[in-house]
Tab-separated table of N, CA and C and ligand atoms in Angstrom:
chain	number	residue	atom	x	y	z
A	1	THR	N	-102.590	15.925	-111.845
A	1	THR	CA	-104.403	16.127	-113.001
A	1	THR	C	-104.851	17.129	-111.833
A	2	ALA	N	-104.928	17.322	-110.908
A	2	ALA	CA	-105.820	17.832	-110.353
A	2	ALA	C	-105.536	19.030	-110.439
A	3	GLN	N	-104.604	20.162	-110.888
A	3	GLN	CA	-103.855	21.155	-110.715
A	3	GLN	C	-104.091	21.704	-112.122
A	4	ILE	N	-104.426	20.726	-113.244
A	4	ILE	CA	-104.234	21.000	-114.873
A	4	ILE	C	-105.871	20.863	-115.165
A	5	GLY	N	-106.821	20.600	-114.316
A	5	GLY	CA	-108.098	20.745	-114.262
A	5	GLY	C	-108.434	22.095	-113.524
A	6	ALA	N	-107.998	22.001	-112.819
A	6	ALA	CA	-108.344	23.495	-112.111
A	6	ALA	C	-107.687	24.451	-113.009
A	7	ALA	N	-106.998	24.819	-113.291
A	7	ALA	CA	-106.354	25.654	-114.551
A	7	ALA	C	-107.769	25.739	-115.666
A	8	PHE	N	-107.592	24.810	-115.998
A	8	PHE	CA	-108.468	24.843	-117.374
A	8	PHE	C	-110.062	25.261	-117.305
A	9	ALA	N	-110.233	25.079	-115.666
A	9	ALA	CA	-111.548	25.825	-115.881
A	9	ALA	C	-111.996	27.453	-115.893
A	10	PHE	N	-110.401	27.598	-115.665
A	10	PHE	CA	-110.589	29.289	-115.924
A	10	PHE	C	-110.204	29.774	-117.739
A	11	ASP	N	-110.370	31.228	-117.658
A	11	ASP	CA	-109.740	31.724	-119.051
A	11	ASP	C	-108.594	32.352	-118.117
A	12	LEU	N	-108.113	31.415	-119.097
A	12	LEU	CA	-106.069	31.524	-119.015
A	12	LEU	C	-105.567	32.980	-119.523
A	13	ASP	N	-106.590	33.582	-120.698
A	13	ASP	CA	-106.260	35.105	-120.740
A	13	ASP	C	-106.408	36.171	-120.037
A	14	LYS	N	-107.571	36.357	-118.557
A	14	LYS	CA	-108.012	36.778	-118.291
A	14	LYS	C	-108.470	36.821	-116.818
A	15	ASP	N	-108.255	35.682	-116.433
A	15	ASP	CA	-108.466	34.982	-114.935
A	15	ASP	C	-107.472	35.922	-114.144
A	16	TYR	N	-107.297	35.760	-113.005
A	16	TYR	CA	-106.637	35.979	-111.941
A	16	TYR	C	-106.073	34.482	-111.227
A	17	CYS	N	-104.480	34.176	-111.090
A	17	CYS	CA	-104.559	33.561	-110.352
A	17	CYS	C	-103.604	33.970	-109.043
A	18	LEU	N	-104.022	33.255	-107.799
A	18	LEU	CA	-102.847	33.061	-107.127
A	18	LEU	C	-102.410	32.283	-106.151
A	19	PRO	N	-101.552	31.289	-106.492
A	19	PRO	CA	-101.003	30.246	-106.443
A	19	PRO	C	-100.483	29.927	-104.976
A	20	TYR	N	-100.036	28.963	-104.916
A	20	TYR	CA	-99.119	28.698	-103.460
A	20	TYR	C	-98.269	27.620	-104.111
A	21	TYR	N	-97.318	27.031	-103.037
A	21	TYR	CA	-95.715	26.410	-103.733
A	21	TYR	C	-96.025	25.256	-104.649
A	22	ARG	N	-96.856	24.705	-104.556
A	22	ARG	CA	-96.485	23.370	-105.419
A	22	ARG	C	-97.654	23.750	-106.543
A	23	ASP	N	-98.150	24.309	-107.149
A	23	ASP	CA	-98.796	24.832	-108.537
A	23	ASP	C	-98.363	25.064	-109.456
A	24	LEU	N	-96.937	23.973	-109.834
A	24	LEU	CA	-95.899	24.605	-111.317
A	24	LEU	C	-96.888	24.454	-111.995
A	25	ALA	N	-97.960	22.982	-112.366
A	25	ALA	CA	-98.902	23.254	-113.503
A	25	ALA	C	-99.900	24.277	-113.586
A	26	VAL	N	-100.522	24.887	-112.338
A	26	VAL	CA	-101.795	25.325	-112.766
A	26	VAL	C	-100.242	26.877	-113.310
A	27	VAL	N	-99.388	27.438	-113.169
A	27	VAL	CA	-98.484	28.417	-113.701
A	27	VAL	C	-98.281	28.211	-114.644
A	28	LEU	N	-97.890	27.523	-115.046
A	28	LEU	CA	-97.822	26.761	-116.178
A	28	LEU	C	-98.668	27.497	-117.183
A	29	ALA	N	-99.822	26.192	-116.928
A	29	ALA	CA	-100.681	26.783	-117.627
A	29	ALA	C	-101.248	28.045	-117.535
A	30	PHE	N	-101.250	28.961	-117.016
A	30	PHE	CA	-101.494	30.272	-116.973
A	30	PHE	C	-100.656	31.339	-117.669
A	31	GLY	N	-99.487	30.432	-118.316
A	31	GLY	CA	-98.528	31.272	-119.511
A	31	GLY	C	-97.373	31.217	-118.673
A	32	MET	N	-96.904	31.074	-117.407
A	32	MET	CA	-95.496	30.496	-117.086
A	32	MET	C	-94.633	29.522	-118.152
A	33	THR	N	-92.925	29.928	-118.390
A	33	THR	CA	-92.803	28.767	-119.551
A	33	THR	C	-91.787	28.328	-118.352
A	34	ALA	N	-90.641	26.955	-119.087
A	34	ALA	CA	-90.326	26.199	-118.165
A	34	ALA	C	-88.797	27.091	-118.136
A	35	LYS	N	-88.786	28.405	-118.779
A	35	LYS	CA	-87.901	29.161	-119.349
A	35	LYS	C	-87.718	30.049	-117.654
A	36	ASP	N	-88.371	30.397	-117.902
A	36	ASP	CA	-88.954	31.570	-116.939
A	36	ASP	C	-88.750	30.477	-114.947
A	37	ILE	N	-89.586	28.899	-115.258
A	37	ILE	CA	-89.015	28.251	-114.003
A	37	ILE	C	-87.588	28.458	-113.915
A	38	MET	N	-86.526	28.100	-114.452
A	38	MET	CA	-85.180	27.607	-114.526
A	38	MET	C	-84.424	28.867	-114.041
A	39	LEU	N	-85.222	30.196	-114.391
A	39	LEU	CA	-84.481	32.024	-114.281
A	39	LEU	C	-84.819	31.534	-112.774
A	40	SER	N	-85.648	31.270	-112.001
A	40	SER	CA	-85.852	31.637	-110.772
A	40	SER	C	-85.399	30.470	-110.286
A	41	ALA	N	-84.653	29.238	-110.522
A	41	ALA	CA	-84.307	28.107	-109.561
A	41	ALA	C	-82.712	28.692	-109.228
A	42	PHE	N	-82.240	29.258	-110.909
A	42	PHE	CA	-80.967	29.556	-111.308
A	42	PHE	C	-80.712	30.942	-110.350
A	43	ALA	N	-82.086	31.905	-109.862
A	43	ALA	CA	-81.929	32.805	-109.244
A	43	ALA	C	-81.249	33.996	-109.874
A	44	LYS	N	-81.563	34.080	-111.654
A	44	LYS	CA	-81.074	35.522	-112.476
A	44	LYS	C	-82.166	36.398	-112.463
A	45	ALA	N	-81.392	37.511	-112.580
A	45	ALA	CA	-82.092	38.633	-112.701
A	45	ALA	C	-83.526	38.593	-113.168
A	46	GLU	N	-83.311	37.448	-114.578
A	46	GLU	CA	-84.284	37.718	-115.586
A	46	GLU	C	-85.284	37.224	-115.565
A	47	ASP	N	-85.447	36.361	-114.026
A	47	ASP	CA	-86.311	35.500	-113.123
A	47	ASP	C	-87.801	36.668	-113.385
A	48	PRO	N	-88.846	36.056	-113.564
A	48	PRO	CA	-90.197	36.991	-113.441
A	48	PRO	C	-90.746	36.723	-112.460
A	49	ASN	N	-90.120	35.915	-111.444
A	49	ASN	CA	-91.352	35.516	-109.807
A	49	ASN	C	-90.621	36.616	-109.169
A	50	SER	N	-89.482	37.076	-108.686
A	50	SER	CA	-88.493	37.768	-108.321
A	50	SER	C	-87.654	38.155	-108.327
A	51	GLY	N	-87.240	38.178	-109.749
A	51	GLY	CA	-85.460	38.946	-110.405
A	51	GLY	C	-84.812	38.236	-109.651
A	52	GLY	N	-85.324	36.872	-109.261
A	52	GLY	CA	-83.629	35.990	-108.176
A	52	GLY	C	-83.942	36.367	-107.296
A	53	ARG	N	-85.071	36.897	-106.172
A	53	ARG	CA	-84.706	36.816	-105.404
A	53	ARG	C	-85.229	35.902	-104.139
A	54	GLN	N	-86.396	35.617	-104.790
A	54	GLN	CA	-87.024	34.265	-103.878
A	54	GLN	C	-86.535	33.206	-104.140
A	55	MET	N	-87.180	32.609	-103.254
A	55	MET	CA	-86.635	30.932	-103.261
A	55	MET	C	-87.557	30.756	-104.371
A	56	PRO	N	-87.395	29.497	-105.148
A	56	PRO	CA	-87.902	28.821	-106.209
A	56	PRO	C	-89.549	28.165	-105.245
A	57	ALA	N	-90.889	28.421	-106.809
A	57	ALA	CA	-91.975	28.393	-105.911
A	57	ALA	C	-92.387	29.429	-105.750
A	58	HIS	N	-92.146	30.525	-105.673
A	58	HIS	CA	-93.030	31.748	-105.336
A	58	HIS	C	-92.907	32.711	-105.870
A	59	PHE	N	-94.502	31.735	-106.661
A	59	PHE	CA	-94.732	32.528	-108.054
A	59	PHE	C	-95.578	33.601	-108.622
A	60	GLY	N	-94.695	34.208	-109.375
A	60	GLY	CA	-95.858	35.541	-110.081
A	60	GLY	C	-95.261	36.444	-111.073
A	61	GLN	N	-96.025	36.460	-111.965
A	61	GLN	CA	-95.947	36.814	-113.073
A	61	GLN	C	-96.837	37.915	-113.954
A	62	LYS	N	-96.436	39.378	-113.933
A	62	LYS	CA	-97.399	40.419	-114.033
A	62	LYS	C	-98.744	40.238	-115.114
A	63	SER	N	-98.083	39.641	-116.259
A	63	SER	CA	-97.884	39.722	-117.365
A	63	SER	C	-99.115	38.516	-117.444
A	64	ASN	N	-99.227	37.177	-117.017
A	64	ASN	CA	-99.914	36.663	-117.064
A	64	ASN	C	-100.954	36.186	-115.401
A	65	ARG	N	-101.120	37.612	-114.911
A	65	ARG	CA	-102.074	37.698	-113.906
A	65	ARG	C	-101.575	36.850	-112.737
A	66	ILE	N	-100.690	36.282	-112.431
A	66	ILE	CA	-100.164	35.482	-111.271
A	66	ILE	C	-99.889	36.679	-110.545
A	67	VAL	N	-100.887	36.480	-109.366
A	67	VAL	CA	-100.194	36.997	-108.017
A	67	VAL	C	-98.951	37.030	-107.177
A	68	THR	N	-98.157	38.231	-107.222
A	68	THR	CA	-96.862	37.884	-106.365
A	68	THR	C	-97.227	36.941	-104.924
A	69	GLN	N	-96.437	35.716	-104.389
A	69	GLN	CA	-97.086	34.888	-103.285
A	69	GLN	C	-95.851	35.325	-102.643
A	70	SER	N	-96.211	34.988	-101.134
A	70	SER	CA	-95.525	35.822	-99.418
A	70	SER	C	-95.408	34.472	-99.240
A	71	SER	N	-94.516	33.963	-98.503
A	71	SER	CA	-93.493	33.006	-98.167
A	71	SER	C	-94.583	32.277	-97.216
A	72	PRO	N	-95.414	33.271	-95.806
A	72	PRO	CA	-96.478	33.202	-94.815
A	72	PRO	C	-97.171	32.181	-95.762
A	73	VAL	N	-97.494	31.387	-94.844
A	73	VAL	CA	-98.530	30.549	-96.138
A	73	VAL	C	-100.471	30.947	-95.761
A	74	THR	N	-101.102	31.111	-96.926
A	74	THR	CA	-102.353	31.507	-97.077
A	74	THR	C	-102.726	33.065	-96.564
A	75	THR	N	-101.412	34.110	-97.170
A	75	THR	CA	-101.326	35.322	-96.995
A	75	THR	C	-102.670	35.252	-98.729
A	76	GLN	N	-102.352	34.669	-99.897
A	76	GLN	CA	-103.075	34.733	-100.784
A	76	GLN	C	-104.700	34.930	-101.117
A	77	PHE	N	-105.306	34.160	-99.462
A	77	PHE	CA	-106.900	33.965	-99.350
A	77	PHE	C	-106.924	35.357	-99.563
A	78	PRO	N	-106.651	36.205	-98.379
A	78	PRO	CA	-107.249	37.599	-98.052
A	78	PRO	C	-106.655	38.664	-99.199
A	79	HIS	N	-105.717	38.412	-100.424
A	79	HIS	CA	-105.603	39.313	-101.239
A	79	HIS	C	-106.283	38.677	-102.678
A	80	ALA	N	-106.997	37.127	-102.627
A	80	ALA	CA	-107.420	36.961	-103.679
A	80	ALA	C	-109.088	37.933	-103.087
A	81	ALA	N	-109.272	37.332	-101.822
A	81	ALA	CA	-110.978	38.318	-101.895
A	81	ALA	C	-110.761	39.965	-102.416
A	82	GLY	N	-109.701	40.540	-101.709
A	82	GLY	CA	-109.146	42.066	-102.381
A	82	GLY	C	-109.518	41.741	-103.805
A	83	ILE	N	-108.906	40.983	-105.281
A	83	ILE	CA	-108.572	41.485	-105.979
A	83	ILE	C	-110.424	41.037	-106.396
A	84	GLY	N	-111.136	40.336	-106.105
A	84	GLY	CA	-112.288	39.977	-106.730
A	84	GLY	C	-112.406	40.778	-106.023
A	85	LEU	N	-113.053	41.653	-105.207
A	85	LEU	CA	-114.029	43.018	-104.639
A	85	LEU	C	-113.498	44.609	-105.407
A	86	ALA	N	-112.067	44.254	-106.370
A	86	ALA	CA	-111.973	45.228	-107.090
A	86	ALA	C	-112.110	44.600	-108.457
A	87	ALA	N	-112.773	43.662	-109.040
A	87	ALA	CA	-112.837	43.458	-109.715
A	87	ALA	C	-115.006	43.887	-110.131
A	88	LYS	N	-114.927	43.217	-108.950
A	88	LYS	CA	-117.117	43.485	-108.820
A	88	LYS	C	-116.836	45.168	-109.207
A	89	MET	N	-116.315	46.064	-108.061
A	89	MET	CA	-116.559	46.919	-108.398
A	89	MET	C	-116.702	47.962	-109.619
A	90	ALA	N	-115.482	47.163	-110.662
A	90	ALA	CA	-114.995	47.873	-111.879
A	90	ALA	C	-115.857	46.573	-112.647
A	91	ASN	N	-117.039	46.046	-112.619
A	91	ASN	CA	-117.976	44.949	-112.958
A	91	ASN	C	-116.838	44.391	-114.056
A	92	ASP	N	-116.291	44.512	-113.926
A	92	ASP	CA	-114.791	43.336	-114.638
A	92	ASP	C	-115.042	41.781	-114.543
A	93	PRO	N	-115.742	41.577	-115.056
A	93	PRO	CA	-116.018	39.564	-115.520
A	93	PRO	C	-114.723	39.302	-115.289
A	94	VAL	N	-114.469	39.025	-114.452
A	94	VAL	CA	-113.461	37.711	-113.968
A	94	VAL	C	-112.993	36.978	-112.639
A	95	ALA	N	-112.575	35.714	-113.154
A	95	ALA	CA	-112.735	34.829	-111.756
A	95	ALA	C	-111.478	34.684	-110.978
A	96	ILE	N	-111.351	34.247	-109.847
A	96	ILE	CA	-109.706	33.862	-109.898
A	96	ILE	C	-109.582	32.665	-108.709
A	97	TYR	N	-108.523	32.110	-109.601
A	97	TYR	CA	-108.112	30.963	-108.291
A	97	TYR	C	-107.189	31.581	-107.615
A	98	ALA	N	-107.617	30.499	-106.553
A	98	ALA	CA	-106.652	30.684	-105.417
A	98	ALA	C	-106.659	29.561	-104.938
A	99	SER	N	-105.255	28.969	-104.118
A	99	SER	CA	-104.825	27.846	-103.256
A	99	SER	C	-104.031	27.759	-102.111
A	100	THR	N	-104.128	26.976	-101.342
A	100	THR	CA	-103.745	26.510	-100.446
A	100	THR	C	-102.885	24.885	-99.887
A	101	GLY	N	-102.330	24.962	-99.275
A	101	GLY	CA	-102.498	23.223	-98.472
A	101	GLY	C	-103.551	22.929	-97.414
A	102	GLU	N	-103.758	21.770	-97.010
A	102	GLU	CA	-104.576	21.413	-96.352
A	102	GLU	C	-104.242	21.716	-94.968
A	103	GLY	N	-103.204	22.317	-94.445
A	103	GLY	CA	-102.636	22.782	-92.639
A	103	GLY	C	-102.658	23.967	-93.054
A	104	SER	N	-102.352	24.587	-94.049
A	104	SER	CA	-102.386	25.806	-94.179
A	104	SER	C	-104.251	26.031	-94.287
A	105	SER	N	-104.570	25.538	-94.181
A	105	SER	CA	-105.853	25.640	-94.108
A	105	SER	C	-106.874	26.142	-92.929
A	106	ASN	N	-105.702	25.709	-92.118
A	106	ASN	CA	-106.221	26.346	-90.695
A	106	ASN	C	-105.507	27.454	-90.027
A	107	GLN	N	-104.757	28.152	-91.247
A	107	GLN	CA	-104.647	29.536	-90.171
A	107	GLN	C	-104.880	30.224	-90.841
A	108	GLY	N	-105.521	31.561	-89.996
A	108	GLY	CA	-106.257	32.674	-89.932
A	108	GLY	C	-107.002	33.234	-91.412
A	109	ASP	N	-105.555	33.330	-92.049
A	109	ASP	CA	-105.957	34.040	-93.264
A	109	ASP	C	-106.807	33.471	-93.870
A	110	PHE	N	-107.117	31.741	-94.087
A	110	PHE	CA	-107.657	31.182	-94.845
A	110	PHE	C	-109.097	31.748	-94.716
A	111	HIS	N	-109.784	31.012	-92.961
A	111	HIS	CA	-110.751	31.926	-92.544
A	111	HIS	C	-111.283	33.349	-93.292
A	112	GLU	N	-110.747	33.942	-92.911
A	112	GLU	CA	-110.992	35.893	-93.114
A	112	GLU	C	-110.915	35.780	-94.300
A	113	GLY	N	-110.272	35.441	-95.522
A	113	GLY	CA	-110.391	35.403	-96.953
A	113	GLY	C	-111.699	34.945	-98.103
A	114	ILE	N	-111.658	33.351	-96.841
A	114	ILE	CA	-112.927	32.872	-97.662
A	114	ILE	C	-114.005	33.822	-97.126
A	115	ASN	N	-114.287	34.212	-95.897
A	115	ASN	CA	-115.434	35.209	-95.307
A	115	ASN	C	-115.911	36.204	-95.392
A	116	PHE	N	-115.053	36.774	-96.137
A	116	PHE	CA	-114.606	38.529	-97.445
A	116	PHE	C	-116.099	37.805	-98.499
A	117	ALA	N	-114.543	37.075	-99.055
A	117	ALA	CA	-115.111	36.717	-100.663
A	117	ALA	C	-116.816	36.306	-100.365
A	118	SER	N	-117.300	35.527	-99.393
A	118	SER	CA	-118.768	34.563	-99.400
A	118	SER	C	-119.660	35.841	-98.967
A	119	VAL	N	-119.335	36.610	-98.056
A	119	VAL	CA	-119.799	37.853	-97.422
A	119	VAL	C	-120.399	38.535	-99.032
A	120	HIS	N	-119.326	39.023	-99.294
A	120	HIS	CA	-119.619	40.468	-100.203
A	120	HIS	C	-119.809	39.340	-102.022
A	121	LYS	N	-120.093	37.991	-102.056
A	121	LYS	CA	-120.204	37.583	-103.570
A	121	LYS	C	-119.521	37.922	-104.415
A	122	LEU	N	-117.765	37.550	-103.914
A	122	LEU	CA	-116.904	37.712	-104.623
A	122	LEU	C	-116.603	36.774	-105.921
A	123	PRO	N	-115.963	36.366	-107.131
A	123	PRO	CA	-116.287	35.538	-107.727
A	123	PRO	C	-114.407	34.477	-108.350
A	124	VAL	N	-114.008	34.480	-107.258
A	124	VAL	CA	-112.909	33.500	-106.422
A	124	VAL	C	-113.425	32.106	-106.056
A	125	VAL	N	-112.361	31.202	-106.863
A	125	VAL	CA	-112.549	30.293	-106.282
A	125	VAL	C	-111.594	29.429	-105.510
A	126	PHE	N	-111.463	29.073	-104.344
A	126	PHE	CA	-110.583	28.523	-103.144
A	126	PHE	C	-110.589	27.795	-103.834
A	127	VAL	N	-109.146	26.532	-103.242
A	127	VAL	CA	-108.760	25.363	-103.899
A	127	VAL	C	-107.723	25.048	-102.583
A	128	ILE	N	-107.927	23.966	-101.474
A	128	ILE	CA	-107.335	23.423	-101.010
A	128	ILE	C	-106.881	22.154	-101.984
A	129	HIS	N	-105.179	21.646	-101.695
A	129	HIS	CA	-104.784	20.541	-102.062
A	129	HIS	C	-104.079	19.979	-100.756
A	130	ASN	N	-104.995	18.614	-100.533
A	130	ASN	CA	-104.465	17.924	-99.501
A	130	ASN	C	-103.989	16.761	-99.568
A	131	ASN	N	-102.306	16.381	-99.173
A	131	ASN	CA	-102.190	15.076	-99.709
A	131	ASN	C	-101.702	14.679	-98.220
A	132	LYS	N	-102.724	15.299	-97.526
A	132	LYS	CA	-102.448	14.821	-95.565
A	132	LYS	C	-101.406	14.863	-94.883
A	133	TYR	N	-100.502	15.821	-95.076
A	133	TYR	CA	-99.187	16.149	-94.275
A	133	TYR	C	-99.049	17.337	-94.206
A	134	ALA	N	-99.031	18.432	-93.511
A	134	ALA	CA	-97.892	19.646	-93.547
A	134	ALA	C	-96.531	19.157	-93.066
A	135	ILE	N	-95.703	19.164	-93.693
A	135	ILE	CA	-94.453	18.858	-93.085
A	135	ILE	C	-94.211	17.729	-92.817
A	136	SER	N	-94.127	17.765	-91.308
A	136	SER	CA	-94.082	15.760	-90.231
A	136	SER	C	-95.734	15.911	-89.343
A	137	VAL	N	-96.856	17.104	-90.265
A	137	VAL	CA	-97.940	16.178	-89.276
A	137	VAL	C	-98.899	16.317	-90.230
A	138	PRO	N	-99.444	14.874	-89.371
A	138	PRO	CA	-100.601	14.270	-90.206
A	138	PRO	C	-102.025	15.341	-90.472
A	139	ALA	N	-102.590	14.710	-91.217
A	139	ALA	CA	-104.146	15.940	-91.432
A	139	ALA	C	-105.194	15.356	-89.962
A	140	SER	N	-104.868	14.367	-89.073
A	140	SER	CA	-105.312	13.782	-88.170
A	140	SER	C	-105.361	15.046	-87.295
A	141	LYS	N	-103.969	15.814	-86.875
A	141	LYS	CA	-103.487	16.559	-85.964
A	141	LYS	C	-103.388	17.757	-86.325
A	142	GLN	N	-104.592	17.677	-87.229
A	142	GLN	CA	-104.661	19.287	-87.996
A	142	GLN	C	-105.969	19.439	-88.387
A	143	TYR	N	-106.963	18.965	-88.218
A	143	TYR	CA	-108.689	19.650	-87.771
A	143	TYR	C	-109.137	17.949	-88.184
A	144	ALA	N	-110.512	18.264	-87.114
A	144	ALA	CA	-110.960	17.540	-86.782
A	144	ALA	C	-112.304	16.979	-87.349
A	145	ALA	N	-112.678	17.671	-88.490
A	145	ALA	CA	-113.706	17.893	-89.839
A	145	ALA	C	-113.762	16.425	-90.665
A	146	GLU	N	-114.102	15.831	-90.850
A	146	GLU	CA	-114.341	14.708	-91.514
A	146	GLU	C	-113.842	15.261	-93.392
A	147	LYS	N	-114.605	16.162	-94.016
A	147	LYS	CA	-114.065	16.791	-95.116
A	147	LYS	C	-113.447	18.397	-94.908
A	148	LEU	N	-112.577	18.587	-95.385
A	148	LEU	CA	-112.530	20.242	-95.514
A	148	LEU	C	-113.293	21.070	-96.529
A	149	SER	N	-114.127	20.161	-97.320
A	149	SER	CA	-115.006	20.881	-98.697
A	149	SER	C	-116.479	21.478	-97.617
A	150	ASP	N	-116.392	20.576	-96.619
A	150	ASP	CA	-117.775	20.904	-95.190
A	150	ASP	C	-117.139	22.066	-94.589
A	151	ARG	N	-116.518	22.617	-94.486
A	151	ARG	CA	-116.166	24.216	-94.434
A	151	ARG	C	-117.203	25.154	-94.893
A	152	ALA	N	-117.403	25.115	-96.351
A	152	ALA	CA	-117.795	25.809	-97.198
A	152	ALA	C	-119.671	26.039	-96.787
A	153	ILE	N	-119.778	24.767	-96.075
A	153	ILE	CA	-121.340	25.109	-95.352
A	153	ILE	C	-121.332	26.188	-94.486
A	154	GLY	N	-120.514	26.590	-93.771
A	154	GLY	CA	-119.779	27.607	-92.704
A	154	GLY	C	-120.006	29.168	-93.209
A	155	TYR	N	-119.389	28.765	-94.343
A	155	TYR	CA	-119.577	29.878	-95.268
A	155	TYR	C	-120.439	30.747	-96.414
A	156	GLY	N	-121.441	29.834	-96.422
A	156	GLY	CA	-122.833	29.843	-97.590
A	156	GLY	C	-122.824	30.080	-98.135
A	157	ILE	N	-121.173	29.023	-98.929
A	157	ILE	CA	-121.067	29.168	-100.281
A	157	ILE	C	-120.756	27.809	-100.675
A	158	PRO	N	-120.740	27.815	-101.563
A	158	PRO	CA	-120.731	25.573	-102.646
A	158	PRO	C	-119.084	25.325	-102.120
A	159	GLY	N	-119.177	23.963	-101.574
A	159	GLY	CA	-117.397	22.855	-101.593
A	159	GLY	C	-117.963	21.897	-102.039
A	160	GLU	N	-116.783	21.525	-102.781
A	160	GLU	CA	-116.761	20.183	-103.025
A	160	GLU	C	-115.135	19.513	-103.104
A	161	ARG	N	-116.022	18.211	-102.472
A	161	ARG	CA	-114.531	17.343	-102.804
A	161	ARG	C	-114.568	16.874	-103.930
A	162	VAL	N	-112.962	16.655	-104.508
A	162	VAL	CA	-113.008	16.148	-105.442
A	162	VAL	C	-111.425	14.772	-105.890
A	163	ASP	N	-111.265	13.988	-106.358
A	163	ASP	CA	-109.907	13.118	-106.422
A	163	ASP	C	-108.887	13.700	-107.553
A	164	GLY	N	-107.996	13.948	-106.701
A	164	GLY	CA	-107.273	15.043	-107.343
A	164	GLY	C	-106.193	14.142	-108.205
A	165	THR	N	-106.234	12.360	-108.695
A	165	THR	CA	-105.874	11.848	-109.059
A	165	THR	C	-106.516	10.989	-109.814
A	166	ASN	N	-107.562	11.429	-109.738
A	166	ASN	CA	-108.528	10.642	-110.836
A	166	ASN	C	-108.016	11.038	-112.158
A	167	MET	N	-107.592	10.143	-113.407
A	167	MET	CA	-108.081	10.491	-114.321
A	167	MET	C	-108.547	10.460	-115.578
A	168	ALA	N	-109.730	9.364	-115.250
A	168	ALA	CA	-110.566	9.302	-116.013
A	168	ALA	C	-111.379	10.619	-116.578
B	201	LIG	C1	-97.734	31.542	-91.970
B	201	LIG	C2	-96.683	30.032	-91.857
B	201	LIG	N1	-96.150	29.351	-90.884
B	201	LIG	C3	-96.145	28.827	-91.346
B	201	LIG	C4	-94.921	28.681	-92.544
B	201	LIG	C5	-94.226	27.474	-93.000
B	201	LIG	N2	-94.301	26.403	-93.699
B	201	LIG	C6	-93.880	26.291	-94.626
B	201	LIG	S1	-95.219	25.221	-95.866
B	201	LIG	C7	-95.583	24.628	-94.307
B	201	LIG	C8	-96.513	23.141	-94.409
B	201	LIG	C9	-97.299	23.792	-95.164
B	201	LIG	O1	-98.167	21.773	-95.228
B	201	LIG	P1	-99.746	22.192	-96.563
B	201	LIG	O2	-100.223	23.779	-96.576
B	201	LIG	O3	-101.206	20.899	-96.079
B	201	LIG	O4	-99.064	22.153	-97.860
B	201	LIG	P2	-98.009	21.012	-98.328
B	201	LIG	O5	-97.093	21.521	-98.527
B	201	LIG	O6	-98.300	19.539	-97.707
B	201	LIG	O7	-98.860	21.350	-99.722
B	201	LIG	C10	-95.133	24.984	-93.223
B	201	LIG	C11	-95.398	24.315	-91.306
B	201	LIG	C12	-95.053	29.618	-92.905
B	201	LIG	N3	-94.702	29.129	-94.101
B	201	LIG	N4	-96.288	30.443	-92.887
B	202	LIG	MG1	-100.727	19.199	-96.893
C-alpha cells in the first residue's frame, strides 16, 4: 500500500525513480512489466535491469527513468541528489523518488544525500520503508530516535511518518 501510494504521487511519465530492492510495486507503477521482472529472475539477456547479470530486485530501466541500483545499500540517495541538482540547473521540473530501508538509513550515504539535497533545495522525496528489522537486527538496535521522520528537522526539510498498511 505504501509503495502504490508513494508512486502515484509522482508523474510516472516524467519523474525519476531510485528504488531499493523491496520496491517491486513502485517499479511496476513506473512502467516496468511482470515480464521484465521475470527476465531478471531467470537471468535472461533481455532483462532491462542488468541484462541478467545482477541479482533479482536490483531494479533499473532507462526507458522508465528507473535508475540502476547498486548492491551497497543507500548509495541511491547521493545519486538522487545528483539527479535533482542536474534537474535544477537545467530548469527541468521533475521530481525524484528515492527509497531505502530503516536499517540502511543509518549508513553514511543516507545523511550525505539528504543533506546535499536539502542545502540545495533539490526536488527529491526520500522514503524510508520501516519494517523494524535489518535482516536479524531489530530497530531498537539500529537507532535511538523515537521516529525516523524526526531526522528531517535536522536537515531543515519536512518529514512525515505514515502507516504503510493503512488501506483507508
Ligand atoms: C553498505 C551495505 N552494508 C551491508 C549490506 C548487506 N545488507 C543487505 S540488505 C541489509 C539489511 C537492510 O535492512 P533495511 O535497510 O532495514 O531493509 P529491509 O531489507 O528490512 O527492507 C544489509 C545489512 C549492503 N548491501 N550494503
Ligand atoms: Mg528493515
